[in-house]
Amino acid sequence: MTPVEPLARRLGVTPMSVFLAAAYYTVSRFVNNKQIYLGTISNGRSNLRTYNTTGMFVNTLALSSEIKDQTVSGFIQETDQNFSDTINHEQYPFAQIAADYGFRPEIIFEYQVGVLTDNIVRGEKALLKGLSLDLAKFKIKFVINSTPDGGHVIKIGYDEAFYTPELADSLAESMSAVVEHFISNPDALIKTVSIMSGRQETEVSSLRQTCLDPSAVRFPLFHNSLEYWAEQTPDKTALIACNETLTYRQLNEKANMLAHALINKGVMPGDRVCLLLPRKSWHIIAMFGVMKAGAAYIPCDPEYPAERINLITEDSHARFVITTKDKMDDYGERALDVEALLAEDMPMSNPGIEQDSETLAYLIYTSGSTGRPKGVMLKHIGICNYLTPHRENRHIHAFVNECTSMMGITTVSFDLSLKELGATLYNGKTLVLANEEEVMSPALMAELYRRTGCDGFNGTPSRLKMFLELPEFQEAMKDVKVIILGGEKYPAALIPQLRSITSARLFNTYGPTEITVSSNVGELTNEDRVTVGEPLLNYHEYIVDADNNELPVGVVGEL
C-alpha cells in the first residue's frame, strides 16, 4: 500500500484520520447510505489524572460522518476535526449516548499502529499472556496495523453469523483501493471516488461483457418487418382477432391504406398519433399504419378514465386520435374514425416515407413515480434490436425457433404487450389477439388456446398464477412451448408449479420501459433460483452507486 504519511502531512492530519475517512466512505458505499455511524475504542487516558495510573480506562466512542458534496481533502480534514472533538469529550459516558440516542455500534474501527510488542519491566523483557475470545464482539471490525517496513495493513474482523469471508475480503480490498484513490487525487470530489481495486474492475468488466453486434438487427424500422413478411410469406396468417383473420399480405395492405389516408390528412414525419381502439384488428393495422406514415403511435387503453386519456393526448401533442365512431365527439377535430380511414380508396403499396432507425416508433405512458402519467419515447432502433431473434435475446430466439404463435393478452398501453405484438409480427409468426372479454376470463382464454393451437404465452407472474387456478387453463398450458413472464417479481414457487404442468421453456424478463421493454432475460427452465439473467443483445450494463460509480461484485447497487 502507498504510504499515507505524505498526504496526512499535506492536510495537517494524522494517518489515522485518512484511514478512518476511508472506512467511512467504504462502508457508505457498501450499505448505500451517506450517513454513517461507527464506533471506536479509546484507551481513556486523555485526562492527565490517569497518568502513571494502573487501571482499565478503555471506553467506546460513538463516531459519525456524512458523505457530502466536498473534496477528498475536505472530507479527511473534517473527519480529523470530528475525531478530535470526540476525544475531547471521551469522558462522556457511552452508556448515556446509547440510552439517549439508541446507538449500538455494529462496526468498530481500530487504529493499532505503534503498539509496543516488547514489554520491558525493570530492564527485562516481560512475557505477557493475552486473553482473547473466539466470539466476535461486533459484526464488523476494521483494524489498521503497522507492517515491519513501516507501512500499513488493513484487516477485517467479522461475525460469521452475519457475514462471509468473501465479503470481508471485498471490504478490505475496497477500503485499500479507497485509500489509494485518496492519495492519488485528494482534490477530487469525494462522491466520485471508486471503491474498486484494479482486480475488482477486471472482474466486473468480465461479468458485464455482452454481445455487441448491431449488424444482427435485420430491419432498421419496425414496420419493415411487416413489409418483408408480406413479400416472403404473403398467405401466412399474421393476425387472428375477434373481428377478422388477416394474412401478412392483407395486414400490410390495410396498414398501407391507413398510412396513405393519414398522409392525405396532413400527418408528417415526426408527428404523434394516439390510438384509442378496442382489441380488434384495427389496433394492429393502425399501429403499423402510423409508423408507415412516418409518425409515432401512442397506444392508449379505451378503458382508462377520461381524465387520464385526455392528459395523454394533450401531453403527447398528438396530431390525431384514431378511435371508433362512438368516441369521435370526445376529441373534436383531432378525432379520426378508424373504419372511415380504412374505407377510403387508398393505394395498397408501401408509402416508403424516408426514415432512419433513430426515428421515434411509439410512446408509452407509464404511471410515473408521482402517479402522473409519464411519456417515454422509444425509437425504431430499440424495438428492432429487442425483437431480433439473436441467441442473446434468449426469449425471442426460443419463441421464434420453437413456436408458431403468441397470445396477445396484455393491455396495449403496457410495453409488455410488445413481446406479444412484436415478437410475432416482427418475426413472421402469428398473433392471436384476445378481446376484452377473453383477457379477463381464464376459461375463455383456455378455449382460445384450444381453438387456435397457440403455443406461446407472455404475461405477468401474478396473472399467470391466477389463470392456473382453473384446470382448463392448466390443460391449455400443456401444449405451450415457451412461457415469458415479466413486469413484476417472479415468485420462485411458480417454477415447480409450471414444471408440473408443462414442459415449456420458462423465461424471466426484466427492464424499465425507458430501455425498450426489457434489458435482461434469464431462462429458468432448469433453475431453482430466480434471476433476471444476462443483458440482451447490444446492451451495456453497469451496477452503480447513487453517484454512478461502478461497484464491485457482492455490493448492492442500481442497474
mmCIF file of N, CA and C in Angstrom, residues 344-439:
data_model
loop_
_atom_site.group_PDB
_atom_site.id
_atom_site.type_symbol
_atom_site.label_atom_id
_atom_site.label_comp_id
_atom_site.label_asym_id
_atom_site.label_seq_id
_atom_site.Cartn_x
_atom_site.Cartn_y
_atom_site.Cartn_z
ATOM 1 N N GLU A 344 -61.546 4.414 -47.053
ATOM 2 C CA GLU A 344 -61.142 5.340 -48.119
ATOM 3 C C GLU A 344 -60.425 4.579 -49.233
ATOM 4 N N ASP A 345 -60.577 5.090 -50.454
ATOM 5 C CA ASP A 345 -59.947 4.464 -51.623
ATOM 6 C C ASP A 345 -58.482 4.907 -51.685
ATOM 7 N N MET A 346 -57.614 4.126 -51.079
ATOM 8 C CA MET A 346 -56.216 4.479 -50.957
ATOM 9 C C MET A 346 -55.320 3.392 -51.558
ATOM 10 N N PRO A 347 -54.100 3.761 -51.973
ATOM 11 C CA PRO A 347 -53.181 2.761 -52.530
ATOM 12 C C PRO A 347 -52.833 1.694 -51.495
ATOM 13 N N MET A 348 -52.582 0.485 -51.969
ATOM 14 C CA MET A 348 -52.181 -0.610 -51.078
ATOM 15 C C MET A 348 -50.667 -0.783 -51.034
ATOM 16 N N SER A 349 -49.943 0.078 -51.730
ATOM 17 C CA SER A 349 -48.489 -0.024 -51.799
ATOM 18 C C SER A 349 -47.835 0.602 -50.557
ATOM 19 N N ASN A 350 -46.620 0.172 -50.269
ATOM 20 C CA ASN A 350 -45.871 0.738 -49.146
ATOM 21 C C ASN A 350 -45.602 2.217 -49.396
ATOM 22 N N PRO A 351 -45.902 3.102 -48.455
ATOM 23 C CA PRO A 351 -45.703 4.543 -48.671
ATOM 24 C C PRO A 351 -44.247 4.914 -48.912
ATOM 25 N N GLY A 352 -43.316 4.199 -48.280
ATOM 26 C CA GLY A 352 -41.900 4.470 -48.492
ATOM 27 C C GLY A 352 -41.436 5.799 -47.943
ATOM 28 N N ILE A 353 -42.052 6.277 -46.863
ATOM 29 C CA ILE A 353 -41.622 7.525 -46.227
ATOM 30 C C ILE A 353 -40.194 7.358 -45.700
ATOM 31 N N GLU A 354 -39.330 8.300 -46.016
ATOM 32 C CA GLU A 354 -37.933 8.198 -45.609
ATOM 33 C C GLU A 354 -37.806 8.366 -44.094
ATOM 34 N N GLN A 355 -37.225 7.369 -43.453
ATOM 35 C CA GLN A 355 -36.997 7.386 -42.012
ATOM 36 C C GLN A 355 -35.686 6.656 -41.727
ATOM 37 N N ASP A 356 -35.155 6.872 -40.547
ATOM 38 C CA ASP A 356 -33.992 6.087 -40.138
ATOM 39 C C ASP A 356 -34.270 5.449 -38.786
ATOM 40 N N SER A 357 -33.345 4.629 -38.337
ATOM 41 C CA SER A 357 -33.567 3.836 -37.134
ATOM 42 C C SER A 357 -33.668 4.681 -35.868
ATOM 43 N N GLU A 358 -33.243 5.959 -35.939
ATOM 44 C CA GLU A 358 -33.332 6.842 -34.775
ATOM 45 C C GLU A 358 -34.691 7.536 -34.689
ATOM 46 N N THR A 359 -35.557 7.292 -35.665
ATOM 47 C CA THR A 359 -36.898 7.880 -35.663
ATOM 48 C C THR A 359 -37.727 7.281 -34.535
ATOM 49 N N LEU A 360 -38.598 8.103 -33.926
ATOM 50 C CA LEU A 360 -39.494 7.581 -32.893
ATOM 51 C C LEU A 360 -40.472 6.587 -33.511
ATOM 52 N N ALA A 361 -40.649 5.456 -32.828
ATOM 53 C CA ALA A 361 -41.608 4.448 -33.273
ATOM 54 C C ALA A 361 -42.913 4.567 -32.494
ATOM 55 N N TYR A 362 -42.806 4.757 -31.173
ATOM 56 C CA TYR A 362 -44.003 4.835 -30.341
ATOM 57 C C TYR A 362 -43.682 5.509 -29.015
ATOM 58 N N LEU A 363 -44.727 5.924 -28.312
ATOM 59 C CA LEU A 363 -44.618 6.479 -26.971
ATOM 60 C C LEU A 363 -45.449 5.613 -26.036
ATOM 61 N N ILE A 364 -44.893 5.312 -24.882
ATOM 62 C CA ILE A 364 -45.615 4.553 -23.864
ATOM 63 C C ILE A 364 -45.770 5.449 -22.632
ATOM 64 N N TYR A 365 -46.965 5.527 -22.117
ATOM 65 C CA TYR A 365 -47.194 6.321 -20.907
ATOM 66 C C TYR A 365 -47.268 5.405 -19.694
ATOM 67 N N THR A 366 -46.352 5.637 -18.770
ATOM 68 C CA THR A 366 -46.346 4.899 -17.508
ATOM 69 C C THR A 366 -46.947 5.785 -16.431
ATOM 70 N N SER A 367 -47.188 5.216 -15.269
ATOM 71 C CA SER A 367 -47.804 5.996 -14.189
ATOM 72 C C SER A 367 -46.829 7.027 -13.642
ATOM 73 N N GLY A 368 -45.499 6.729 -13.715
ATOM 74 C CA GLY A 368 -44.517 7.653 -13.164
ATOM 75 C C GLY A 368 -44.457 7.540 -11.658
ATOM 76 N N SER A 369 -43.376 7.995 -11.069
ATOM 77 C CA SER A 369 -43.193 7.875 -9.615
ATOM 78 C C SER A 369 -44.174 8.739 -8.843
ATOM 79 N N THR A 370 -44.713 9.786 -9.467
ATOM 80 C CA THR A 370 -45.642 10.680 -8.780
ATOM 81 C C THR A 370 -47.094 10.286 -9.019
ATOM 82 N N GLY A 371 -47.325 9.308 -9.872
ATOM 83 C CA GLY A 371 -48.696 8.937 -10.199
ATOM 84 C C GLY A 371 -49.202 9.637 -11.445
ATOM 85 N N ARG A 372 -48.511 10.686 -11.875
ATOM 86 C CA ARG A 372 -48.888 11.380 -13.109
ATOM 87 C C ARG A 372 -48.307 10.611 -14.291
ATOM 88 N N PRO A 373 -49.109 10.348 -15.316
ATOM 89 C CA PRO A 373 -48.593 9.625 -16.484
ATOM 90 C C PRO A 373 -47.336 10.282 -17.048
ATOM 91 N N LYS A 374 -46.363 9.463 -17.371
ATOM 92 C CA LYS A 374 -45.079 9.946 -17.887
ATOM 93 C C LYS A 374 -44.843 9.299 -19.245
ATOM 94 N N GLY A 375 -44.633 10.124 -20.253
ATOM 95 C CA GLY A 375 -44.433 9.609 -21.601
ATOM 96 C C GLY A 375 -42.992 9.220 -21.850
ATOM 97 N N VAL A 376 -42.784 8.001 -22.338
ATOM 98 C CA VAL A 376 -41.451 7.506 -22.679
ATOM 99 C C VAL A 376 -41.396 7.337 -24.197
ATOM 100 N N MET A 377 -40.405 7.970 -24.826
ATOM 101 C CA MET A 377 -40.294 7.951 -26.282
ATOM 102 C C MET A 377 -39.312 6.872 -26.713
ATOM 103 N N LEU A 378 -39.771 5.929 -27.513
ATOM 104 C CA LEU A 378 -38.963 4.785 -27.947
ATOM 105 C C LEU A 378 -38.714 4.837 -29.453
ATOM 106 N N LYS A 379 -37.475 4.551 -29.843
ATOM 107 C CA LYS A 379 -37.071 4.628 -31.247
ATOM 108 C C LYS A 379 -37.160 3.261 -31.930
ATOM 109 N N HIS A 380 -37.150 3.296 -33.243
ATOM 110 C CA HIS A 380 -37.182 2.060 -34.032
ATOM 111 C C HIS A 380 -35.970 1.183 -33.712
ATOM 112 N N ILE A 381 -34.807 1.788 -33.539
ATOM 113 C CA ILE A 381 -33.596 1.003 -33.314
ATOM 114 C C ILE A 381 -33.710 0.154 -32.053
ATOM 115 N N GLY A 382 -34.398 0.679 -31.038
ATOM 116 C CA GLY A 382 -34.540 -0.055 -29.786
ATOM 117 C C GLY A 382 -35.462 -1.249 -29.904
ATOM 118 N N ILE A 383 -36.653 -1.039 -30.472
ATOM 119 C CA ILE A 383 -37.608 -2.139 -30.551
ATOM 120 C C ILE A 383 -37.158 -3.189 -31.562
ATOM 121 N N CYS A 384 -36.489 -2.762 -32.650
ATOM 122 C CA CYS A 384 -35.998 -3.735 -33.627
ATOM 123 C C CYS A 384 -34.883 -4.586 -33.032
ATOM 124 N N ASN A 385 -34.025 -3.973 -32.237
ATOM 125 C CA ASN A 385 -32.969 -4.722 -31.559
ATOM 126 C C ASN A 385 -33.574 -5.726 -30.591
ATOM 127 N N TYR A 386 -34.584 -5.277 -29.841
ATOM 128 C CA TYR A 386 -35.209 -6.139 -28.843
ATOM 129 C C TYR A 386 -35.884 -7.356 -29.461
ATOM 130 N N LEU A 387 -36.510 -7.187 -30.611
ATOM 131 C CA LEU A 387 -37.296 -8.265 -31.230
ATOM 132 C C LEU A 387 -36.472 -9.173 -32.137
ATOM 133 N N THR A 388 -35.193 -8.845 -32.319
ATOM 134 C CA THR A 388 -34.333 -9.676 -33.161
ATOM 135 C C THR A 388 -34.106 -11.048 -32.518
ATOM 136 N N PRO A 389 -34.307 -12.148 -33.252
ATOM 137 C CA PRO A 389 -34.181 -13.495 -32.666
ATOM 138 C C PRO A 389 -32.730 -13.962 -32.576
ATOM 139 N N HIS A 390 -31.883 -13.112 -32.015
ATOM 140 C CA HIS A 390 -30.474 -13.439 -31.810
ATOM 141 C C HIS A 390 -30.353 -14.332 -30.582
ATOM 142 N N ARG A 391 -29.315 -15.135 -30.505
ATOM 143 C CA ARG A 391 -29.156 -16.054 -29.369
ATOM 144 C C ARG A 391 -29.059 -15.311 -28.037
ATOM 145 N N GLU A 392 -28.596 -14.031 -28.063
ATOM 146 C CA GLU A 392 -28.513 -13.260 -26.817
ATOM 147 C C GLU A 392 -29.890 -12.761 -26.381
ATOM 148 N N ASN A 393 -30.798 -12.614 -27.303
ATOM 149 C CA ASN A 393 -32.201 -12.327 -26.966
ATOM 150 C C ASN A 393 -32.890 -13.673 -26.751
ATOM 151 N N ARG A 394 -32.535 -14.298 -25.667
ATOM 152 C CA ARG A 394 -32.853 -15.716 -25.465
ATOM 153 C C ARG A 394 -34.337 -16.039 -25.558
ATOM 154 N N HIS A 395 -35.195 -15.183 -25.012
ATOM 155 C CA HIS A 395 -36.630 -15.470 -25.040
ATOM 156 C C HIS A 395 -37.196 -15.339 -26.458
ATOM 157 N N ILE A 396 -36.759 -14.316 -27.196
ATOM 158 C CA ILE A 396 -37.230 -14.146 -28.573
ATOM 159 C C ILE A 396 -36.686 -15.265 -29.456
ATOM 160 N N HIS A 397 -35.429 -15.610 -29.248
ATOM 161 C CA HIS A 397 -34.800 -16.687 -30.019
ATOM 162 C C HIS A 397 -35.554 -18.006 -29.811
ATOM 163 N N ALA A 398 -35.893 -18.285 -28.543
ATOM 164 C CA ALA A 398 -36.613 -19.523 -28.236
ATOM 165 C C ALA A 398 -38.002 -19.510 -28.865
ATOM 166 N N PHE A 399 -38.700 -18.374 -28.763
ATOM 167 C CA PHE A 399 -40.043 -18.278 -29.327
ATOM 168 C C PHE A 399 -40.019 -18.490 -30.836
ATOM 169 N N VAL A 400 -39.119 -17.812 -31.526
ATOM 170 C CA VAL A 400 -39.072 -17.888 -32.986
ATOM 171 C C VAL A 400 -38.718 -19.295 -33.461
ATOM 172 N N ASN A 401 -37.852 -19.977 -32.727
ATOM 173 C CA ASN A 401 -37.390 -21.290 -33.163
ATOM 174 C C ASN A 401 -38.293 -22.437 -32.717
ATOM 175 N N GLU A 402 -39.149 -22.201 -31.731
ATOM 176 C CA GLU A 402 -39.941 -23.306 -31.193
ATOM 177 C C GLU A 402 -41.449 -23.101 -31.265
ATOM 178 N N CYS A 403 -41.907 -21.891 -31.528
ATOM 179 C CA CYS A 403 -43.345 -21.621 -31.502
ATOM 180 C C CYS A 403 -43.853 -21.168 -32.867
ATOM 181 N N THR A 404 -45.165 -21.247 -33.017
ATOM 182 C CA THR A 404 -45.808 -20.763 -34.241
ATOM 183 C C THR A 404 -46.605 -19.491 -33.994
ATOM 184 N N SER A 405 -47.029 -19.278 -32.727
ATOM 185 C CA SER A 405 -47.914 -18.150 -32.444
ATOM 186 C C SER A 405 -47.813 -17.734 -30.974
ATOM 187 N N MET A 406 -48.290 -16.519 -30.703
ATOM 188 C CA MET A 406 -48.301 -15.981 -29.340
ATOM 189 C C MET A 406 -49.667 -15.366 -29.082
ATOM 190 N N MET A 407 -50.151 -15.536 -27.852
ATOM 191 C CA MET A 407 -51.426 -14.950 -27.471
ATOM 192 C C MET A 407 -51.208 -13.519 -26.997
ATOM 193 N N GLY A 408 -51.977 -12.586 -27.545
ATOM 194 C CA GLY A 408 -51.903 -11.198 -27.106
ATOM 195 C C GLY A 408 -52.937 -10.941 -26.031
ATOM 196 N N ILE A 409 -52.480 -10.819 -24.767
ATOM 197 C CA ILE A 409 -53.419 -10.641 -23.657
ATOM 198 C C ILE A 409 -53.163 -9.364 -22.865
ATOM 199 N N THR A 410 -52.005 -8.736 -23.060
ATOM 200 C CA THR A 410 -51.616 -7.573 -22.262
ATOM 201 C C THR A 410 -52.251 -6.314 -22.819
ATOM 202 N N THR A 411 -52.664 -5.403 -21.938
ATOM 203 C CA THR A 411 -53.202 -4.135 -22.398
ATOM 204 C C THR A 411 -52.182 -3.447 -23.297
ATOM 205 N N VAL A 412 -52.636 -2.874 -24.393
ATOM 206 C CA VAL A 412 -51.733 -2.311 -25.400
ATOM 207 C C VAL A 412 -50.978 -1.095 -24.870
ATOM 208 N N SER A 413 -51.439 -0.509 -23.773
ATOM 209 C CA SER A 413 -50.762 0.666 -23.221
ATOM 210 C C SER A 413 -49.602 0.279 -22.304
ATOM 211 N N PHE A 414 -49.364 -1.004 -22.113
ATOM 212 C CA PHE A 414 -48.270 -1.527 -21.287
ATOM 213 C C PHE A 414 -47.242 -2.119 -22.251
ATOM 214 N N ASP A 415 -45.968 -1.708 -22.114
ATOM 215 C CA ASP A 415 -44.975 -2.144 -23.110
ATOM 216 C C ASP A 415 -44.732 -3.650 -23.096
ATOM 217 N N LEU A 416 -45.201 -4.341 -22.076
ATOM 218 C CA LEU A 416 -45.131 -5.799 -22.068
ATOM 219 C C LEU A 416 -45.857 -6.377 -23.287
ATOM 220 N N SER A 417 -46.835 -5.629 -23.797
ATOM 221 C CA SER A 417 -47.604 -6.109 -24.958
ATOM 222 C C SER A 417 -46.735 -6.233 -26.210
ATOM 223 N N LEU A 418 -45.599 -5.506 -26.254
ATOM 224 C CA LEU A 418 -44.725 -5.597 -27.434
ATOM 225 C C LEU A 418 -44.082 -6.971 -27.560
ATOM 226 N N LYS A 419 -43.987 -7.709 -26.440
ATOM 227 C CA LYS A 419 -43.476 -9.079 -26.529
ATOM 228 C C LYS A 419 -44.452 -9.961 -27.292
ATOM 229 N N GLU A 420 -45.704 -9.579 -27.270
ATOM 230 C CA GLU A 420 -46.728 -10.351 -27.980
ATOM 231 C C GLU A 420 -46.899 -9.839 -29.417
ATOM 232 N N LEU A 421 -47.208 -8.542 -29.533
ATOM 233 C CA LEU A 421 -47.436 -7.962 -30.855
ATOM 234 C C LEU A 421 -46.167 -7.960 -31.697
ATOM 235 N N GLY A 422 -45.034 -7.667 -31.047
ATOM 236 C CA GLY A 422 -43.787 -7.539 -31.776
ATOM 237 C C GLY A 422 -43.091 -8.851 -32.058
ATOM 238 N N ALA A 423 -42.990 -9.705 -31.031
ATOM 239 C CA ALA A 423 -42.278 -10.979 -31.215
ATOM 240 C C ALA A 423 -42.882 -11.785 -32.353
ATOM 241 N N THR A 424 -44.184 -11.652 -32.545
ATOM 242 C CA THR A 424 -44.847 -12.405 -33.621
ATOM 243 C C THR A 424 -44.671 -11.723 -34.973
ATOM 244 N N LEU A 425 -45.162 -10.510 -35.093
ATOM 245 C CA LEU A 425 -45.236 -9.861 -36.401
ATOM 246 C C LEU A 425 -43.875 -9.400 -36.914
ATOM 247 N N TYR A 426 -42.918 -9.180 -36.035
ATOM 248 C CA TYR A 426 -41.563 -8.836 -36.473
ATOM 249 C C TYR A 426 -40.865 -10.065 -37.052
ATOM 250 N N ASN A 427 -41.301 -11.253 -36.619
ATOM 251 C CA ASN A 427 -40.594 -12.481 -36.977
ATOM 252 C C ASN A 427 -41.415 -13.457 -37.813
ATOM 253 N N GLY A 428 -42.482 -12.979 -38.422
ATOM 254 C CA GLY A 428 -43.239 -13.821 -39.337
ATOM 255 C C GLY A 428 -44.079 -14.883 -38.668
ATOM 256 N N LYS A 429 -44.430 -14.682 -37.402
ATOM 257 C CA LYS A 429 -45.274 -15.633 -36.676
ATOM 258 C C LYS A 429 -46.713 -15.128 -36.635
ATOM 259 N N THR A 430 -47.574 -15.840 -35.937
ATOM 260 C CA THR A 430 -48.993 -15.482 -35.872
ATOM 261 C C THR A 430 -49.345 -14.888 -34.514
ATOM 262 N N LEU A 431 -50.005 -13.738 -34.535
ATOM 263 C CA LEU A 431 -50.506 -13.107 -33.314
ATOM 264 C C LEU A 431 -51.972 -13.462 -33.132
ATOM 265 N N VAL A 432 -52.295 -14.047 -31.979
ATOM 266 C CA VAL A 432 -53.694 -14.317 -31.629
ATOM 267 C C VAL A 432 -54.091 -13.248 -30.618
ATOM 268 N N LEU A 433 -54.894 -12.286 -31.050
ATOM 269 C CA LEU A 433 -55.244 -11.143 -30.213
ATOM 270 C C LEU A 433 -56.553 -11.412 -29.470
ATOM 271 N N ALA A 434 -56.453 -11.658 -28.175
ATOM 272 C CA ALA A 434 -57.647 -11.902 -27.351
ATOM 273 C C ALA A 434 -58.414 -10.599 -27.161
ATOM 274 N N ASN A 435 -59.743 -10.695 -27.147
ATOM 275 C CA ASN A 435 -60.545 -9.478 -26.975
ATOM 276 C C ASN A 435 -60.719 -9.141 -25.499
ATOM 277 N N GLU A 436 -61.457 -8.067 -25.229
ATOM 278 C CA GLU A 436 -61.606 -7.570 -23.852
ATOM 279 C C GLU A 436 -62.222 -8.602 -22.916
ATOM 280 N N GLU A 437 -63.188 -9.343 -23.407
ATOM 281 C CA GLU A 437 -63.838 -10.350 -22.555
ATOM 282 C C GLU A 437 -62.914 -11.538 -22.311
ATOM 283 N N GLU A 438 -62.192 -11.948 -23.321
ATOM 284 C CA GLU A 438 -61.321 -13.127 -23.212
ATOM 285 C C GLU A 438 -60.150 -12.896 -22.265
ATOM 286 N N VAL A 439 -59.564 -11.703 -22.299
ATOM 287 C CA VAL A 439 -58.390 -11.468 -21.452
ATOM 288 C C VAL A 439 -58.741 -11.457 -19.966
#
